[in-house]
Amino acid sequence: MRVSIRFSIATLLVLASFATYAATEPDSAKPYARDPAQPVDRGYTDQILKFTTDPSFNSPLTDYLPASASVPTPEKVLGHIAGAPDYLPYSADVYRYFRALAAASPRVKVFSIGKTEEGREMIAVAVADESLLADLDANKARLAKLADPRSIHMDDATADRLIAQTTPVYYITGTIHSTETGAPTALMELAYRLAVDNAPYIKHIRSHVITLITPVVEVDGRDRQVDRYNWHKAHPGENYPRLLYWGHYVAHDNNRDAMAMTLNLTRNVANTYVGWHAQVLHDLHESVPFLYDNTVGDGPYNAWIDPILTGEWQQLGWDNVQQLTKLGMPGVFTHGDFDTWSPGYLMFIAAMHNGISRLYETFGNDGADTVQRILDPSEYQRTWYKPNPPLPTVLWSQRDNNNYEQTGLLTALNYFSDNGQLFLKNFYLKGKRSIEKPQEAGPAAYVFPADDRRSGSRAQLLQIMQFQHAEVSRLTAPVTVKLPATKGADGKAGKATTRTFATGSYVVRMDQPYSRIADALLDRQYWSPKDPQQHPYDDTAWSMGDLFDVEVVRVTDNAILKAPMSLVSEPVTVPQGLAAVDMPRAKLPRIALMHTWLGTQTEGWWRMALDKLHVPYDYISTQDVAKDGNLRAKYDVILFGPVGGANTKQIVDGLPMWGNPMPWKTTALTPNLGHIDATDDVRPGLGESGVAHLKQFVHGGGLLITSEDTAKFAIDEGLAPGVFVTPSDKLKVVGSVLQAQFVDRRSPIAAGYVRDDLALYSAEGQSFTISNLIVGDRGLPNAKDFQRSTGRGGPNDRDTPEGRASVDAPALPEAKPWQALPLNAEQSRNNPWVIPADQRPQVILRYADAKHLLIAGLLDHGDEMAERAAVVYARYGKGHVLLFASNPIWRGETIGSYPLVFNAIVNFDKLDAPAARH
């Protein structure tokens, strides 16, 4: 009975929705009323209503589609309406639709904005009144002047005149995350509505805003996702593999690339955003029910953004929520738990370039299936910022997703069109305040001294500045500036000093429009352990000068701005090959990069580094290693980059073997899969045979390089005798930059480094403890832990037995935290667990003491890892295993630790010899 009542109510509501487009007169009280004189595409509209699983998941903005005799709908071109079940269009289909739309409507133009790593096209689609599109170049020229107030002499009156003539640009991007599939179809239909609909509010949007759309950001991953989904539809009831390769290199992390800009998609979107001088970058995602507008977000906010932006976030975000709530759509909220700290997200390109960053998380099903979903209590419980939460269980369709995305975007565009002049003025003011930064908040500039020996790494960092559209200058004469006093090791303030920078030093001035992004990347970051936000969303630090091992001097003396310098107008030249990381040319050994089928993202950063440095390698999987009993005949070095949160059992066993095989290979059904690597079944792992083959490889003289979870794997499997992961209790590190110090500067692994310190990225604070025993030092007496027994004297006196002379006890062994505890003769006698002296592990780098451990980010209870080993090479037979407690190759941001990896590769057969001098 309950079911039939719910069905009857739903039916009545659907019938009521039909009445919406059947009306003959507009309701002037409704801000989103449609034009009653415009016909409705009834066949398309019927399908919208059919595929929407609950009337409350729709709105008057999207429960109909206007008809056009000349402009095609998505259904006309692709055979399916937007959000139709059981269908995902490939990127080529999406582009085909947009080009058909542009061919039919003078209100639409398509622009090619670049290629992906695999050569697929990326596009941007502009939608606006024909007159605005005809005026694009002139409008861009006006926006360029507002973007760089220096061009109008920082004159507010001139800016106001320009603003009155200028149309703002609202840039929307979709499907950077390939498993989040709804945006392309939602954006196709949105573009059609903006081009065709004569509803008064849409006409106002069209005449007051240039809407710019990139429907697919991660194009390579989109096509693979469609393949995967088609395989799933062709094999009903069977398990299907997760999307292993999204982009050519990385998956979810493509939305963490807005700092280093290593990916084509990031640079293409940034160049489009900056090139169009857009005011908003609005990125569409799918992971939260039903629409989370994280524009407002949670603290802490990024420390380098203009305060004007924080007001704009509140203004746009809360209005968006209010509008959808008034329309009766449940589960729409803002604020949430997303901290707005890291500038690594794609949308943050806008925040760091004087615009407005926005992001929607809507609900999705990893495809176009209609699925009964059961939410987690945290998702449906009511909170102060979620007064109308999502339903606990819901039948959810891709059409529901498209309704929410379009309704949110249309209400946002409507608000933006009503306030375009305000946002243009703010855009101008944020640029002006960025230029005034040296006189206000500071600093004046960042200087890259000319005499820094790490010229290759410096060139890479300067190139990032240029990718970010920050201006780079170069001194044409020496300059002396004052440097502020710094605290000494005793914590007392020292005296202010001066420093002279030589001709040829690079300068990133802060009196430029995009000073904020340069300041954010080159400065250091601090996240208090007592911050109310106890669960950072991503890395808490990225201090690039430190992580590149490049000297970058923060200068607050405005005299630097008066120094003779010239703008570097051409791209900074980055040396080719290993010279890019300040290593000499060398003969490279035979290299393999091994991956699991559990996840391919984190090792993808390693694969990218090898490709960019033109280092040849074979790309093999753990399944290949399981089958190959003579790896040493093929390879000298095997790189096993981090899997990402995997444990040893998962690496060895892989996925559970029950159920059906899950292939990842090229077929007629899946033409885009299997090109990077392929398998008939992703489930098997390394297996015991693979472990044995790796041991044979190392024992025979090979080098295995591991990091984070794969280092723990090597330890667990006995490949690193005498090395252990340091246990921790209260230690808290979240993507921080930590200070390390070289222990063995004579090792070939340390070749080329000129400083005793090296900054290392650490995801969670892992470190190593070493021992001269395979079983570890636990229980061995040592000076640090010794406590005297009950007896005569005070706590520091020696007990004296009665009736005989006192005999001195041998001194208990002492060791630094990074050292192995020395063994005495008694402990070594006839002890099979003692590692022979020539087989003991060697520490290359150890972490600094607790007081000096943190460079940037979040660190709490750092004493638990202070002075512990950070980089160790272990001996196993004739070969070696190099273990990194941290990840030396991460997001293109850790260039300074790359040479540790490549030094080891080049010297794989000489690791026990002192380093040659260069």
Coordinates of C-alpha atoms in Angstrom, one line a residue, residues 477-687:
A477 CA 73.0 45.2 -13.2
P478 CA 73.7 44.2 -9.6
V479 CA 71.4 45.4 -6.8
T480 CA 71.8 45.5 -3.1
V481 CA 68.7 45.2 -0.9
K482 CA 67.9 45.0 2.8
L483 CA 66.8 41.7 4.2
P484 CA 64.7 41.5 7.4
A485 CA 66.2 40.1 10.6
T486 CA 65.7 36.4 11.1
K487 CA 65.6 34.4 14.2
G488 CA 68.7 32.4 15.1
A489 CA 68.9 28.8 16.4
D490 CA 68.4 30.2 19.9
G491 CA 65.1 31.8 18.9
K492 CA 66.4 35.3 19.3
A493 CA 66.0 37.9 16.6
G494 CA 69.1 38.7 14.7
K495 CA 70.0 41.9 12.9
A496 CA 68.8 43.0 9.5
T497 CA 71.3 42.4 6.8
T498 CA 71.9 43.4 3.2
R499 CA 72.5 41.2 0.1
T500 CA 73.7 41.9 -3.3
F501 CA 72.2 40.1 -6.2
A502 CA 74.4 39.8 -9.3
T503 CA 73.5 40.6 -12.9
G504 CA 71.6 37.8 -14.4
S505 CA 69.5 37.0 -11.3
Y506 CA 65.9 36.4 -12.1
V507 CA 63.2 38.5 -10.4
V508 CA 59.5 37.7 -10.0
R509 CA 58.1 41.1 -9.2
M510 CA 55.0 41.4 -7.0
D511 CA 53.8 44.6 -8.7
Q512 CA 52.1 42.7 -11.5
P513 CA 48.5 41.5 -12.0
Y514 CA 49.3 37.8 -11.2
S515 CA 51.5 38.3 -8.3
R516 CA 49.3 36.3 -6.0
I517 CA 50.0 32.9 -7.7
A518 CA 53.7 33.6 -7.7
D519 CA 53.6 34.6 -4.0
A520 CA 51.5 31.5 -3.1
L521 CA 53.9 29.1 -4.8
L522 CA 57.2 30.6 -3.8
D523 CA 56.3 31.4 -0.2
R524 CA 56.1 28.9 2.7
Q525 CA 52.9 27.7 4.2
Y526 CA 52.0 26.9 7.8
W527 CA 48.9 24.9 9.0
S528 CA 48.5 25.0 12.8
P529 CA 48.0 21.7 14.4
K530 CA 45.3 23.4 16.5
D531 CA 43.4 24.7 13.5
P532 CA 39.7 24.0 13.8
Q533 CA 39.9 22.1 10.5
Q534 CA 41.5 18.9 11.7
H535 CA 41.1 17.0 8.4
P536 CA 42.9 18.9 5.6
Y537 CA 41.4 18.1 2.2
D538 CA 44.8 17.8 0.4
D539 CA 48.4 18.7 0.9
T540 CA 49.1 21.5 3.4
A541 CA 52.3 22.7 1.8
W542 CA 54.0 23.0 -1.6
S543 CA 56.9 25.5 -0.9
M544 CA 58.3 25.2 -4.4
G545 CA 61.7 26.9 -3.9
D546 CA 62.4 24.3 -1.2
L547 CA 61.0 21.3 -3.1
F548 CA 63.0 22.3 -6.2
D549 CA 66.2 22.7 -4.1
V550 CA 66.5 26.1 -5.7
E551 CA 67.4 29.2 -3.8
V552 CA 64.5 31.7 -3.8
V553 CA 64.9 34.8 -1.7
R554 CA 61.8 36.6 -0.5
V555 CA 62.6 40.3 -0.7
T556 CA 60.5 42.9 1.2
D557 CA 62.7 45.9 0.3
N558 CA 60.9 47.8 -2.5
A559 CA 64.3 49.0 -3.7
I560 CA 64.4 45.7 -5.7
L561 CA 61.6 47.2 -7.9
K562 CA 63.8 50.1 -8.9
A563 CA 66.7 47.9 -9.9
P564 CA 67.6 47.8 -13.6
M565 CA 66.0 44.7 -15.1
S566 CA 64.4 43.5 -18.3
L567 CA 61.3 41.4 -18.9
V568 CA 62.0 37.9 -20.0
S569 CA 59.8 37.9 -23.1
E570 CA 60.7 34.4 -24.4
P571 CA 60.0 31.1 -22.6
V572 CA 62.8 30.2 -20.2
T573 CA 64.9 27.4 -21.7
V574 CA 64.9 24.2 -19.7
P575 CA 67.9 22.0 -20.5
Q576 CA 67.1 18.6 -22.1
G577 CA 67.6 15.2 -20.5
L578 CA 69.1 14.8 -17.0
A579 CA 70.5 18.3 -17.2
A580 CA 67.0 19.5 -16.4
V581 CA 67.6 18.1 -12.9
D582 CA 71.2 19.3 -12.8
M583 CA 72.8 16.0 -13.5
P584 CA 75.6 15.4 -16.0
R585 CA 75.0 13.3 -19.1
A586 CA 75.4 9.6 -18.3
K587 CA 75.0 6.2 -19.9
L588 CA 71.7 4.9 -18.6
P589 CA 71.2 1.2 -17.7
R590 CA 68.3 -0.9 -18.7
I591 CA 65.2 0.3 -16.8
A592 CA 61.8 -1.0 -16.1
L593 CA 58.9 0.9 -14.4
M594 CA 56.7 -1.6 -12.6
H595 CA 53.0 -0.9 -11.8
T596 CA 50.2 -2.8 -10.2
W597 CA 46.7 -3.1 -11.5
L598 CA 45.3 -1.8 -8.2
G599 CA 46.0 1.8 -9.2
T600 CA 48.2 3.6 -11.8
Q601 CA 48.0 7.2 -10.7
T602 CA 50.8 7.7 -8.2
E603 CA 53.3 5.8 -10.3
G604 CA 52.0 7.9 -13.2
W605 CA 53.9 10.9 -11.9
W606 CA 57.1 8.7 -12.1
R607 CA 56.2 7.7 -15.7
M608 CA 55.8 11.4 -16.6
A609 CA 59.1 12.3 -15.1
L610 CA 60.9 9.6 -17.1
D611 CA 59.2 10.8 -20.3
K612 CA 60.0 14.4 -19.7
L613 CA 63.6 13.7 -19.0
H614 CA 63.8 11.4 -22.1
V615 CA 64.8 8.4 -20.0
P616 CA 64.0 5.2 -21.9
Y617 CA 62.3 2.4 -19.9
D618 CA 60.0 -0.6 -20.3
Y619 CA 56.6 -0.3 -18.7
I620 CA 55.7 -3.6 -17.0
S621 CA 53.1 -4.8 -14.5
T622 CA 53.4 -7.0 -11.5
Q623 CA 51.7 -9.6 -13.6
D624 CA 54.6 -9.5 -16.0
V625 CA 57.0 -9.9 -13.2
A626 CA 55.1 -12.9 -11.8
K627 CA 55.6 -14.6 -15.2
D628 CA 59.3 -13.7 -15.8
G629 CA 61.8 -15.7 -13.9
N630 CA 64.9 -14.0 -15.4
L631 CA 64.3 -10.3 -14.9
R632 CA 68.0 -9.7 -14.5
A633 CA 68.7 -10.7 -18.1
K634 CA 66.5 -7.8 -19.2
Y635 CA 66.9 -5.1 -16.6
D636 CA 69.4 -3.5 -14.3
V637 CA 67.0 -1.2 -12.5
I638 CA 63.3 -1.7 -11.6
L639 CA 61.4 1.3 -10.4
F640 CA 58.4 0.5 -8.2
G641 CA 56.8 3.8 -7.5
P642 CA 54.1 4.2 -4.8
V643 CA 50.8 2.5 -5.5
G644 CA 48.9 4.9 -3.2
G645 CA 47.5 3.5 0.0
A646 CA 48.1 -0.1 -0.8
N647 CA 49.4 -2.7 1.7
T648 CA 51.7 -5.6 1.0
K649 CA 48.9 -8.2 0.9
Q650 CA 47.1 -6.2 -1.8
I651 CA 50.3 -5.8 -3.8
V652 CA 51.0 -9.5 -3.7
D653 CA 47.4 -10.9 -3.9
G654 CA 45.8 -8.3 -6.1
L655 CA 42.0 -8.2 -6.2
P656 CA 39.9 -11.1 -5.0
M657 CA 39.7 -13.8 -7.7
W658 CA 36.0 -14.7 -7.3
G659 CA 33.6 -13.7 -10.0
N660 CA 34.5 -13.0 -13.6
P661 CA 37.8 -11.9 -15.2
M662 CA 38.0 -8.1 -15.7
P663 CA 40.0 -7.3 -18.9
W664 CA 41.8 -4.1 -19.7
K665 CA 42.7 -4.4 -23.4
T666 CA 42.0 -3.1 -26.9
T667 CA 39.0 -4.7 -28.6
A668 CA 36.3 -3.6 -31.0
L669 CA 34.1 -2.8 -28.0
T670 CA 36.9 -1.0 -26.1
P671 CA 39.1 0.7 -28.7
N672 CA 40.6 3.2 -26.3
L673 CA 41.7 0.7 -23.6
G674 CA 45.0 -1.2 -23.5
H675 CA 47.3 1.2 -25.2
I676 CA 49.4 2.2 -22.2
D677 CA 49.3 -1.4 -20.8
A678 CA 46.9 -4.3 -21.2
T679 CA 45.9 -7.4 -19.4
D680 CA 43.2 -10.1 -19.8
D681 CA 42.3 -9.7 -16.1
V682 CA 43.2 -6.9 -13.7
R683 CA 42.7 -9.1 -10.6
P684 CA 45.9 -11.1 -10.2
G685 CA 48.6 -9.3 -8.3
L686 CA 52.4 -9.9 -8.0
G687 CA 51.9 -13.3 -6.4

